[in-house]
XYZ file of N, CA and C in Angstrom:
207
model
N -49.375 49.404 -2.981
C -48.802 48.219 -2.390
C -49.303 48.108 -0.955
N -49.524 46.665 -0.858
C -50.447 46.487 0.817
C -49.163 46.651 1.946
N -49.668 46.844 3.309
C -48.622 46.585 3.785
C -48.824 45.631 4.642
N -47.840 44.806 5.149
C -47.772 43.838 5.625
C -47.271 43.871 6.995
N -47.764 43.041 7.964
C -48.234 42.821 9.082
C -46.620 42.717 9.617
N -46.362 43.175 10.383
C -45.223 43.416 10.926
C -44.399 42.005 11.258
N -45.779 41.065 11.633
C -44.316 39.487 11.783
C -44.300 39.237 10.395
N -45.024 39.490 10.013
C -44.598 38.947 8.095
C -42.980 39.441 7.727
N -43.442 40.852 7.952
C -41.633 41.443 7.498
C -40.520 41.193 8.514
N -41.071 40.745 9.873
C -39.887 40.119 10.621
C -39.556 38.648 10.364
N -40.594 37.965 9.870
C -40.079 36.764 9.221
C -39.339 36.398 8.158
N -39.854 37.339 7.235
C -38.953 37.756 6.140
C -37.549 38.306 6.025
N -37.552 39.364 7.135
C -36.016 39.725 7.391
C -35.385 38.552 8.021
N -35.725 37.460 8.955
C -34.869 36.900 9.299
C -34.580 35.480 8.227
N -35.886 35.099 7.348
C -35.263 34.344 6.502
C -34.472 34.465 5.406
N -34.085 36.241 4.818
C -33.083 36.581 4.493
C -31.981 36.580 5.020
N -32.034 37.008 6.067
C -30.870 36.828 6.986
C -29.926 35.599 7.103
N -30.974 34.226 7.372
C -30.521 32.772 7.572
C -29.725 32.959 5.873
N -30.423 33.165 5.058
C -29.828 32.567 3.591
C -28.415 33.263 3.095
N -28.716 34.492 3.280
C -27.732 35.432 3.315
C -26.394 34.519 3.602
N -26.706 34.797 5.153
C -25.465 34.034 5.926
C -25.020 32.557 5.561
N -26.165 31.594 5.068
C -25.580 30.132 4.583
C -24.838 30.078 3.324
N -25.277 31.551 2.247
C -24.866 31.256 1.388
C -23.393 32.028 1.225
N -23.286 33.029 2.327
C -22.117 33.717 2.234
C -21.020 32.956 2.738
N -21.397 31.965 4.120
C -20.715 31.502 5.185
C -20.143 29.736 3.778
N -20.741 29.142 2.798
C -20.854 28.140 1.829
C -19.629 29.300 0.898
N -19.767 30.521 0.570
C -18.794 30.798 -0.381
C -17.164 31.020 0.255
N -17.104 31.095 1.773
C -16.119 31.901 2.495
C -15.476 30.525 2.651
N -16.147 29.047 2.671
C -15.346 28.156 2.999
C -15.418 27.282 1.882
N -15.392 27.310 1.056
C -15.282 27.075 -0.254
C -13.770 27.745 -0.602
N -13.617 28.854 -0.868
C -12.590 29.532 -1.060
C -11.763 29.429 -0.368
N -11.377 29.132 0.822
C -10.523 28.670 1.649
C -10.393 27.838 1.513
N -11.183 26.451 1.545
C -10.725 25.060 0.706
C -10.165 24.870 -0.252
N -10.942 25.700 -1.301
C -9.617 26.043 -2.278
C -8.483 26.498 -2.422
N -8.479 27.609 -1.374
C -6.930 28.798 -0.815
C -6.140 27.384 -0.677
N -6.479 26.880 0.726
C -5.627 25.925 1.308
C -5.624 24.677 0.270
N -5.847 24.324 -0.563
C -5.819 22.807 -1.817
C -4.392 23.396 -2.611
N -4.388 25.020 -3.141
C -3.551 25.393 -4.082
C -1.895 25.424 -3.275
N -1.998 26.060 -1.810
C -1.013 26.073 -1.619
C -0.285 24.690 -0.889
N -1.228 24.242 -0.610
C -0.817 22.951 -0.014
C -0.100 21.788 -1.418
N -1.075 21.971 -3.076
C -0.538 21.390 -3.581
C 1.049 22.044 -5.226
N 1.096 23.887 -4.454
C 2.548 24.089 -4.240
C 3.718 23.795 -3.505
N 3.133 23.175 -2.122
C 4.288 23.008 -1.359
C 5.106 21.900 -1.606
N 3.463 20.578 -2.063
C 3.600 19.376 -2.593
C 5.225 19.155 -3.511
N 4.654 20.419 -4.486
C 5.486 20.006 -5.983
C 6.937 20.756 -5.389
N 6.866 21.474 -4.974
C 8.482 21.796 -4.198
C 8.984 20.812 -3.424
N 8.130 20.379 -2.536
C 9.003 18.998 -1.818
C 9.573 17.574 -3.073
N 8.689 17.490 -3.681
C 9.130 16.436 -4.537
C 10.062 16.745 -5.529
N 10.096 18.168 -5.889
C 11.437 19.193 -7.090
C 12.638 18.426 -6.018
N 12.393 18.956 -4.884
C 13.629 18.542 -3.983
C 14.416 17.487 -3.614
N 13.449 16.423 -3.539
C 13.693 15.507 -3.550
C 14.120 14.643 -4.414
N 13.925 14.699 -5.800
C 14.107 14.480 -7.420
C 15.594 14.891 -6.934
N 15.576 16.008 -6.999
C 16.942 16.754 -7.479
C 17.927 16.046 -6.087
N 17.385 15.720 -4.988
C 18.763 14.964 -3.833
C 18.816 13.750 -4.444
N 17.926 13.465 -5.033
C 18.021 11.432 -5.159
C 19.096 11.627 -6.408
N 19.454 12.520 -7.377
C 19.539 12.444 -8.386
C 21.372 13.030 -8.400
N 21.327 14.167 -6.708
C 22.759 14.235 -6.652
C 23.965 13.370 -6.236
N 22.525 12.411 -5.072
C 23.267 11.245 -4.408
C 23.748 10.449 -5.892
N 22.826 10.174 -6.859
C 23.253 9.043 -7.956
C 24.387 9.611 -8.342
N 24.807 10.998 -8.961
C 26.053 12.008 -9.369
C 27.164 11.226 -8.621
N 27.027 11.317 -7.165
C 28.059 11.673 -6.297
C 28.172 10.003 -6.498
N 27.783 8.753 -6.405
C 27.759 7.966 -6.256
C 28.623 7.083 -7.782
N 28.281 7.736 -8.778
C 29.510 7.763 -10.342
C 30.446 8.052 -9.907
N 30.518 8.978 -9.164
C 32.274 9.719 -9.279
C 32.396 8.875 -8.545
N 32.482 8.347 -7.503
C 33.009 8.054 -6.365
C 33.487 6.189 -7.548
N 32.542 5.637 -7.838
C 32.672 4.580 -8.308
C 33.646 4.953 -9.364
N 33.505 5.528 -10.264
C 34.504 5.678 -11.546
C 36.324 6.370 -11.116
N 36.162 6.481 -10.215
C 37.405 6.852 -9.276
C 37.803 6.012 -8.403
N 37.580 5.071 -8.087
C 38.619 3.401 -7.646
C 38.744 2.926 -8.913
């Protein structure tokens, strides 16, 4: 095997380097976009459980109150 001229393999190390890093730095925020999508659209479905369930005690409370005059 030949060997190669020393900027060759410094060019080479650093265009590994660049790819390395775009493709690591593309998976790290990817996954965090995703991290943050899942919990953001748990918090979603808890706020609206909650809200279901107040709109639904006010209607409760709002029978009795009527069926009792």
């Amino acid at each position: 095997m030949a060997k190669y001229a020393w900027y060759t393999r410094a060019s080479d190390t650093i265009h590994r380097l660049t790819v390395l890093g775009l493709v690591g730095g593309s998976v790290y925020m990817v996954g965090g976009l995703g991290y943050t999508m899942y919990i953001n659209g748990k918090n979603y479905e808890k706020q609206v459980t909650a809200t279901k369930l107040d709109q639904n005690e006010a209607r409760e409370l709002e029978g009795s109150v009527t069926s009792a005059e």
